Every structure is written in structure tokens, then in C-alpha cells.
Coordinates of C-alpha atoms and ligand atoms in Angstrom, one line a residue:
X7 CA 55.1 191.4 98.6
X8 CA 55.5 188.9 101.1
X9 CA 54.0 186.6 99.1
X10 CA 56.6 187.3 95.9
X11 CA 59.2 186.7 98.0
X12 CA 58.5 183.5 99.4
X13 CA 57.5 182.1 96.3
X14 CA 60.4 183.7 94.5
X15 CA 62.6 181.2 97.3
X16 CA 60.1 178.6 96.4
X17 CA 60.9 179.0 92.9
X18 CA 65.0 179.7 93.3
X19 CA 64.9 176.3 95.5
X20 CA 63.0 174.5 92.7
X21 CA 65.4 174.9 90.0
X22 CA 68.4 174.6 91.7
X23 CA 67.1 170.8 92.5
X24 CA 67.6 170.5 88.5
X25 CA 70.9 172.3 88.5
X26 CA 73.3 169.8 86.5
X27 CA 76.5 171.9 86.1
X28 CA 78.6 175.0 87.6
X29 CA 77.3 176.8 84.5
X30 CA 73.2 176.3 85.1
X31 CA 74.0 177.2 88.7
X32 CA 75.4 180.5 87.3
X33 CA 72.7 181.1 85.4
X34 CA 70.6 180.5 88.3
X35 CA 72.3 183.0 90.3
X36 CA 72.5 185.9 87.9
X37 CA 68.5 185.2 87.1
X38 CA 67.7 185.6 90.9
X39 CA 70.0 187.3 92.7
X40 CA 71.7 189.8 89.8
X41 CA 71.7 193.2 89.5
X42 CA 69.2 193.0 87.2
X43 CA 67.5 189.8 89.0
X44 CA 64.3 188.3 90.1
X45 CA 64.8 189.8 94.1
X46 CA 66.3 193.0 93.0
X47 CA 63.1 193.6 91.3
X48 CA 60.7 192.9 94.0
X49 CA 62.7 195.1 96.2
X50 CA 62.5 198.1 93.9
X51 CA 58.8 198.1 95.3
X52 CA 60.0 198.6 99.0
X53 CA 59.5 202.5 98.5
X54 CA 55.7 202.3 98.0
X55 CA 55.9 199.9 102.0
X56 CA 54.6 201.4 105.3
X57 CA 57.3 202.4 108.0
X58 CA 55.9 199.5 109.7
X59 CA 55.9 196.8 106.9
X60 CA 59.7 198.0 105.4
X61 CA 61.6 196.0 108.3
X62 CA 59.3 192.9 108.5
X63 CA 60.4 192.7 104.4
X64 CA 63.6 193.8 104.8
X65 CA 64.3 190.9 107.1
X66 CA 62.7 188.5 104.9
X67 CA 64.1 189.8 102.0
X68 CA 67.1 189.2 103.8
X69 CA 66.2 185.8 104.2
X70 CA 65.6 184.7 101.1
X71 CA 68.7 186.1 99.8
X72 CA 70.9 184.2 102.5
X73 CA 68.1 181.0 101.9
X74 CA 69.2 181.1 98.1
X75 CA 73.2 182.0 98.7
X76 CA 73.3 178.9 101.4
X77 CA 71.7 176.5 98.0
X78 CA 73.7 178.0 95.7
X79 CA 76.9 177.7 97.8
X80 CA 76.1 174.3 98.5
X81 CA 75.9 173.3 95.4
X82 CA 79.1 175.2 94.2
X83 CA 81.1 173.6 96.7
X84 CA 79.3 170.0 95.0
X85 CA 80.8 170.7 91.6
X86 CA 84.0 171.8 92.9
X87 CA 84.5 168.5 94.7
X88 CA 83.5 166.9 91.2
X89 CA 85.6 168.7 89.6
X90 CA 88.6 168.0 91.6
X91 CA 87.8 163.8 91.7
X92 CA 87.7 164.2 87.7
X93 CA 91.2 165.9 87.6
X94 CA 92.2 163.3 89.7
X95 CA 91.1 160.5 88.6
X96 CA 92.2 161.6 85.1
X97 CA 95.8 162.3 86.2
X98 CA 96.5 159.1 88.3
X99 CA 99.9 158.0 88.0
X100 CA 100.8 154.3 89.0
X101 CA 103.8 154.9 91.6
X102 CA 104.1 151.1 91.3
X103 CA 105.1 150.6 87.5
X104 CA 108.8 150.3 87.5
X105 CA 111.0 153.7 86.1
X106 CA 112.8 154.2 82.9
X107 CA 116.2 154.5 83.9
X108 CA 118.0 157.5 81.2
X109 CA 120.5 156.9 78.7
X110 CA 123.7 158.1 79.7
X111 CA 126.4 158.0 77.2
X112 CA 130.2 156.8 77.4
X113 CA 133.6 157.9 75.8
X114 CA 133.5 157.0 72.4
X115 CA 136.6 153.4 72.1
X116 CA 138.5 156.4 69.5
X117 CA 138.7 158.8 72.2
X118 CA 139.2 156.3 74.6
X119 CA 142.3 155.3 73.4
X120 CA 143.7 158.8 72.4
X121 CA 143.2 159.4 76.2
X122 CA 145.2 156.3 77.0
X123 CA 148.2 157.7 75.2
X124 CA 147.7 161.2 75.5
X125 CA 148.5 160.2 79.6
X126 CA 150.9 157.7 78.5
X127 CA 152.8 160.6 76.7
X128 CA 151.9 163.5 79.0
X129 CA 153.4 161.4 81.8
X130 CA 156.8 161.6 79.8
X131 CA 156.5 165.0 80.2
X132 CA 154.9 165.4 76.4
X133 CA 152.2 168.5 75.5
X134 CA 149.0 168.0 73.5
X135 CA 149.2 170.0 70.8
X136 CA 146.6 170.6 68.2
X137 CA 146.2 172.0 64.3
X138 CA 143.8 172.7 61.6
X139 CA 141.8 169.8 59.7
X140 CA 141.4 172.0 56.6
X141 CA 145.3 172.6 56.0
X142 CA 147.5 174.3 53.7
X143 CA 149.5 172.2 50.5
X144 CA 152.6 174.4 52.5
X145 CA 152.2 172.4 55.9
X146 CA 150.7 169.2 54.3
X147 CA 153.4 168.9 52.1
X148 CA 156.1 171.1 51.3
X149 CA 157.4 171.8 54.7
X150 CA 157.2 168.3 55.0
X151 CA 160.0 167.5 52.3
X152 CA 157.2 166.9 49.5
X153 CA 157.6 169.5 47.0
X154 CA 155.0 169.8 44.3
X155 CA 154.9 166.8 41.8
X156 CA 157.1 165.0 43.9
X157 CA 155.9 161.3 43.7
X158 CA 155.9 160.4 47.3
X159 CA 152.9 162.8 47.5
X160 CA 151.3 159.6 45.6
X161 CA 151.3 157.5 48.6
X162 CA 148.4 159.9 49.9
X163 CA 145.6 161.2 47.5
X164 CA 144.1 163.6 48.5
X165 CA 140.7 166.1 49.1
X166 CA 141.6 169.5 47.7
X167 CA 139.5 172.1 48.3
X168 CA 141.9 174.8 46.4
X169 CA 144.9 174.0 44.6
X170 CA 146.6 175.8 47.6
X171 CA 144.0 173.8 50.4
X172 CA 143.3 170.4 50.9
X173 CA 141.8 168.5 54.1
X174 CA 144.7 167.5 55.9
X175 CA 146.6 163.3 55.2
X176 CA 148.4 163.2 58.3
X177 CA 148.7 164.3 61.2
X178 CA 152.5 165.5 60.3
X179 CA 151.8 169.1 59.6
X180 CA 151.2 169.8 63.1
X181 CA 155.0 169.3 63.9
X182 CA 155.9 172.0 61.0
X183 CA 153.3 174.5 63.2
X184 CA 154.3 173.7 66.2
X185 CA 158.3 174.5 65.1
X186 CA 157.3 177.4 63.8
X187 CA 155.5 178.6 66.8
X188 CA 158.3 177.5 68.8
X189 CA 161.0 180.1 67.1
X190 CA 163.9 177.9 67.5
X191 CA 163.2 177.0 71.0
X192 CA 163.6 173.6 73.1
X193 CA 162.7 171.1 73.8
X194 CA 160.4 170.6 71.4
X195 CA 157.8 167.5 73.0
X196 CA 154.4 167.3 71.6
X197 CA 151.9 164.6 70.7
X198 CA 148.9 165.7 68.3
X199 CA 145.6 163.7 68.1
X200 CA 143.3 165.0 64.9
X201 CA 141.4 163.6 62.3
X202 CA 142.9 162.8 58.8
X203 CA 141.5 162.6 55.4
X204 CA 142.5 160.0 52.4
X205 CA 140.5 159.7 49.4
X206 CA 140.3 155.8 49.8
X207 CA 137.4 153.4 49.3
X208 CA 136.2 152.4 52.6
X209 CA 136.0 149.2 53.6
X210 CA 136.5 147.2 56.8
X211 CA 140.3 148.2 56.6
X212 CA 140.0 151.7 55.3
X213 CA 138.6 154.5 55.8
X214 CA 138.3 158.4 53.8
X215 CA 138.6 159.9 57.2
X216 CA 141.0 158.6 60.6
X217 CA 142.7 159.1 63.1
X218 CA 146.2 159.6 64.0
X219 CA 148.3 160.5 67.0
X220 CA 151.7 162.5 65.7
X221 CA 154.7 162.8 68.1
X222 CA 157.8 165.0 68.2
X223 CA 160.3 165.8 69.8
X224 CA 163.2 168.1 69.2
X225 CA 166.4 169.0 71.4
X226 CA 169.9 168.8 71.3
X227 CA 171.9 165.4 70.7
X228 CA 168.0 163.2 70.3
X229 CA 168.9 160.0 69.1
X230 CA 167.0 156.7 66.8
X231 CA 167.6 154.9 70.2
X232 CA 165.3 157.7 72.6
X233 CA 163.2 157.3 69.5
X234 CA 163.3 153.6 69.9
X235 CA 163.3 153.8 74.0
X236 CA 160.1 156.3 73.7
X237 CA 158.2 154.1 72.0
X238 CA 159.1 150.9 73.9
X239 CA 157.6 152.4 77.2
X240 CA 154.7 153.3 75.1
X241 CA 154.0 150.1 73.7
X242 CA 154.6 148.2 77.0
X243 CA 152.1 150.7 78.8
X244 CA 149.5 150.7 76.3
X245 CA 149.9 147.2 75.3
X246 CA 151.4 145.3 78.1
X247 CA 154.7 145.0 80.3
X248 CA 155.9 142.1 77.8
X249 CA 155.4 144.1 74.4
X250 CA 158.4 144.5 72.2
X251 CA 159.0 146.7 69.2
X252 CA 160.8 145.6 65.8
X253 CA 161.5 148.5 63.9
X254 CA 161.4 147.8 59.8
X255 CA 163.1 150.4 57.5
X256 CA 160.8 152.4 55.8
X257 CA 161.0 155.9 53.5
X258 CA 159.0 158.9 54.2
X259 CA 160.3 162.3 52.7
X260 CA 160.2 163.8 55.9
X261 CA 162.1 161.6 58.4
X262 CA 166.0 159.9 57.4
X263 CA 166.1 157.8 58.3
X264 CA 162.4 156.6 58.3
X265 CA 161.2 153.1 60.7
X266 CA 157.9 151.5 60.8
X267 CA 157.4 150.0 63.9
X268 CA 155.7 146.4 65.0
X269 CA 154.8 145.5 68.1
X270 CA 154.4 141.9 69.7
X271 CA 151.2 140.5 68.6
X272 CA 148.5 141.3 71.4
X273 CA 146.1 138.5 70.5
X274 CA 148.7 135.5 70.4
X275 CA 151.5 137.2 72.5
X276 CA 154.0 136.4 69.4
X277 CA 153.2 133.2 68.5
X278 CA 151.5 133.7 65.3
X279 CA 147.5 134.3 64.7
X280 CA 145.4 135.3 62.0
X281 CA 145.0 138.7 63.2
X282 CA 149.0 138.8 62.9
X283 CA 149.1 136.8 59.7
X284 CA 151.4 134.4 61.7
X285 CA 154.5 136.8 61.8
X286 CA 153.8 137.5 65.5
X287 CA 154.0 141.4 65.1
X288 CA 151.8 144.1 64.2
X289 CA 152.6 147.0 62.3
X290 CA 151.7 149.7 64.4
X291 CA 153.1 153.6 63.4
X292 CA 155.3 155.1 60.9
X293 CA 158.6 156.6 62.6
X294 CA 161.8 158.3 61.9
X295 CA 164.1 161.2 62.7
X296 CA 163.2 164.8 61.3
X297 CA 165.0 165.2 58.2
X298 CA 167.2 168.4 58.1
X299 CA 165.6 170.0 55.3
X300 CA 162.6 170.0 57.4
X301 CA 164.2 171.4 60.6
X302 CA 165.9 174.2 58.4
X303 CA 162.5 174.9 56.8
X304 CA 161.1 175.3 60.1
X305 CA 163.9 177.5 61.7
X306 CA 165.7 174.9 63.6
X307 CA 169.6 174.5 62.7
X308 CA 170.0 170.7 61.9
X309 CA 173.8 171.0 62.8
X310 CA 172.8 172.0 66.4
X311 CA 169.6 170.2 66.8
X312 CA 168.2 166.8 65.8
X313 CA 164.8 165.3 66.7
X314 CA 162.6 162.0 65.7
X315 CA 158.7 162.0 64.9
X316 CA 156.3 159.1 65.2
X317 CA 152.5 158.6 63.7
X318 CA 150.1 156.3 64.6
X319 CA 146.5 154.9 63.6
X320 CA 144.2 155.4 66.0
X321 CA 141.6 153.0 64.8
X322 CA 144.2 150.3 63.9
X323 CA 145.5 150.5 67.5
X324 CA 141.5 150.6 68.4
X325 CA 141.2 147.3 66.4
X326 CA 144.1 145.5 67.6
X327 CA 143.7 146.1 71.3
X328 CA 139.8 145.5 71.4
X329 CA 139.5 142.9 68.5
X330 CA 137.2 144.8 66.5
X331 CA 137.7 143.2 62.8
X332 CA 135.8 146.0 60.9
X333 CA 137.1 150.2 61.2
X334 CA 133.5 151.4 59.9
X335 CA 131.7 150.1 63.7
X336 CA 133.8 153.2 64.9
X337 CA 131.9 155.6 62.6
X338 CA 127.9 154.2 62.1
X339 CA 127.5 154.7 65.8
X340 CA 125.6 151.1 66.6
X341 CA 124.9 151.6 70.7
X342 CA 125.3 147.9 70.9
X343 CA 128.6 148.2 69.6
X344 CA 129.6 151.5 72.1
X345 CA 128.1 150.2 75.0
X346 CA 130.8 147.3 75.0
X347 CA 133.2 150.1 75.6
X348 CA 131.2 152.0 78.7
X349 CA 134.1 152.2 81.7
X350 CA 134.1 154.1 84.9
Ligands
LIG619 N1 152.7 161.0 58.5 C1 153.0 159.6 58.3 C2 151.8 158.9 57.7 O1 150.7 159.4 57.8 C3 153.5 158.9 59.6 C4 154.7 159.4 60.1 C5 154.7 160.5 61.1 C6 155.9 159.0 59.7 C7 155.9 161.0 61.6 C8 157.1 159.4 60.2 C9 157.1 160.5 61.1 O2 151.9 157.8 57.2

């Protein structure tokens, strides 16, 4: 029995020398030292042993076991430390190689600007106010002074989605909601950014969807000259403490009387440029005061009350104050062209 033991070490040691992976050493250890193993079966003989001889190979028994444990250990702790330089090695990072620094994104030059005179306003004691894109023909049009068939309606083809629902032209409904929400009440102050829709061909001038800014005001005894004041202090904050307004007579249906309204050429200060055609002013918003038909239809008295409205191009004033000579950079989303407008 002695014997078989040793040489069962002997043997154990042997192969362990040829032991190339954590698997083989398994193998090794189930094959000697398992349940059903090499040492478990020589011991299963330790019955037929003298009283004398049982200790002397129970020690060595012991022996061996711990002998083949210590190798296997060894070894185990071998391919662990492989194992570990592999990983390692394999997931190196170079600390040295310079980062990649994220994108972070800026206002978009449309929003910029109707955050410029959104403040402008709201510093005059105005309140952003906001309505549907998909509107009805009622609010479009007909509260506006533009019954059905009436050829001003002309000036502004449309997207109808219904006979009854169209994408909103301007940004004018929004004054007939807000009178109606209103009940009568004043002041009336509001100015209304929003998207507008125009079934025009686009090119570097047009566009089949906008932007305006609308602005209304209604109170007692509101006059063409606060209308004319108003958008003086705009202009000269927006565009400059030198700007002047001209204000051209115009028609729409819902303002009497109706102005458009220039301001001093920004590029050439009034001198005359291409961008200006020479004239010196720009053409910058439609204005007027509220015509009484649509303060009646709204459930204001036009004896008692008067007010003016205003609507403005985002993208022209964009264009005019940042020199950008094309409206469709402001939609195809070019990073290049976005970047130039990153601010704090
Ligand atoms: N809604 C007009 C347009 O889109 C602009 C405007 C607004 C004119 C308010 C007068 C008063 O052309």
C-alpha cells in the first residue's frame, strides 16, 4: 500500500509537470484526488490494514494528499496570474492619447433671436403668448376681417387640411384667441412667436414654413403713435441706439389703418447697399391698428377700446442682422453654419 501511494504522488507530480491549462489541471485533480479518484481508491483498502500499519498510512496518505494539493495549488495560482496579465494586457488603455472633447449644442440663430425680442418686449411689460399651428379657417381668417372668398385671402395660399382647417399663415390668429380668452379685459399686451405655413416655392428668399413674432396690444385711448413709439424702442434695442423706423402705408383686412414698417439699413447704416437695394431701409414687419370689426368679433367695444398689432419675420430679421443671404441655412441644419452662432 505504501508503495501505491508513493508512486501514485510520483505519478500525480509527473503529469502535473505537462499541465498546460487551468482545465488539464482540473482534470488532474478530479483523476487523483476525486471522490471517485486514484487516492480514494487506494484508501478504500485501509480496512483490510493492521492497528499498527493504519496510522503509518494514514499519515502518508495524508501526505500525499497535501504533496499533490501544494502542486496543484501552485500551479492554479500560475494560470491565475496568466490569466490576469492576458486581461491586462488586452485591455490597456493609453492615458496619454489626447481626449475627445463632446459635442455640445447651442441655441439655434431662429430662437436666438425670438429670445432677443421676446426680452425686449417682456421688458415693456409684454406676455408671451402662444397658439395652435394647425388652426381653424375661423381664427385664420374670418375673425381676422377675411370672410370666405374675399380676395385678400389671395395674398396667402394656403395648406388646408379640411375645408374648415388649414396650417396656420400668420401668426395673427393668436391675437383673436387671446381676445377671446381675455373676455373683454385690459390691457391686452402680448407678443406670440410660432411657426407659419405658406404654400410658396422655396428658395433662398422663401420659405413653405417661418417664423413670425405677432404683437398686440389693446387698452383704452392706444394710439398709431405708441404703435409707432413701441416699435422704435424695439428697433433701436434689437438693432442699434441709431435705428430709425419709416412707416409705409400698407392694407391688411384686419388692421385700419395698416403700416409696414422699415428700419435703417443695419449693414450700411442708411447709406445705401445691396442688401438694402440702395434705399437705405429695410422692410422689416407688417403693422397697424386693430380694425373694429375685429375687436367687435372678439368681444371688445371699438367705441371704448382701440389697440395696434405688429408681425414680424423671424428669419428676415435673422438674415438682416447676421448677414446670412440664403433663409434655407436656417432649416438643413449644416453644424458649420450653427456653430457660427454658439454664445454664452
Ligand atoms: N399677419 C400679417 C402677415 O403675416 C402681419 C401683420 C400682423 C400685419 C399684425 C398687421 C398686424 O403678413
Amino acid at each position: 500500500m505504501k508503495e501505491r501511494l508513493v508512486s501514485l504522488q510520483n505519478a500525480a507530480l509527473a503529469e502535473l509537470e505537462d499541465v498546460a491549462n487551468p482545465q488539464e489541471l482540473n482534470e488532474v485533480r478530479v483523476q487523483y484526488l476525486g471522490k471517485k479518484g486514484a487516492l480514494t481508491e487506494i484508501l478504500r483498502g485501509m480496512g483490510q490494514l493492521s492497528a499498527e500499519e493504519r496510522p503509518v498510512i494514514g499519515q502518508l496518505a495524508n501526505d500525499v494528499r497535501a504533496a499533490i494539493e501544494g502542486a496543484l495549488a501552485e500551479l492554479q495560482t500560475k494560470f491565475d496570474a496568466e490569466e490576469t496579465n492576458r486581461r491586462l494586457a488586452q485591455e490597456k488603455i493609453d492615458v496619454t492619447l489626447a481626449g475627445r472633447a463632446p459635442e455640445t449644442g447651442t441655441l439655434h440663430p431662429l430662437n436666438w433671436v425670438i429670445q432677443q425680442v421676446e426680452d425686449i418686449f417682456v421688458g415693456m411689460g409684454y406676455i408671451v403668448a402662444e397658439g395652435p399651428e394647425v388652426e381653424r379657417d375661423y381664427y385664420n381668417f374670418e375673425a381676422l376681417n377675411l370672410p370666405k372668398n374675399h380676395p385678400a385671402r389671395d395674398m396667402q395660399d394656403s395648406f388646408y387640411i379640411t375645408d374648415e382647417i388649414l396650417l396656420r399663415t400668420h401668426t395673427s390668429p393668436v391675437q383673436v384667441r387671446t381676445m377671446e380668452k381675455m373676455h373683454g379685459e385690459v390691457p391686452v399686451k402680448i407678443i406670440c412667436p410660432g411657426k407659419v405655413y405658406r404654400r410658396d416655392n422655396d428658395d433662398a428668399t422663401h420659405s413653405h414654413m417661418f417664423t413670425q413674432i405677432e404683437g398686440l396690444v389693446i387698452d383704452k385711448n392706444v394710439r398709431m403713435s405708441d404703435l409707432k413709439g413701441t416699435l422704435l424702442q424695439f428697433v433701436q434695442e434689437m438693432f442699434g441706439p441709431e435705428t430709425q423706423i419709416r412707416l409705409r402705408p400698407s392694407f391688411f383686412p384686419f388692421t385700419e389703418p395698416s403700416a409696414e414698417v422699415d428700419v435703417t439699413c443695419c449693414m450700411c447704416k442708411g447709406n445705401g447697399c445691396r442688401v438694402c437695394k440702395q434705399s437705405g431701409w429695410l422692410e422689416i414687419l407688417g403693422s397697424g391698428m386693430v380694425h373694429p370689426r375685429v375687436l367687435e368679433m372678439a368681444g371688445y367695444d371699438p367705441n371704448e377700446y382701440t389697440g395696434f398689432a405688429f408681425g414680424m419675420g423671424v428669419e428676415r430679421i435673422a438674415m438682416l442682422k447676421y448677414g446670412v443671404d440664403d433663409i434655407r441655412h436656417f432649416y438643413t441644419n449644416d453644424l458649420r453654419f450653427l456653430r457660427q452662432f454658439a454664445h454664452d
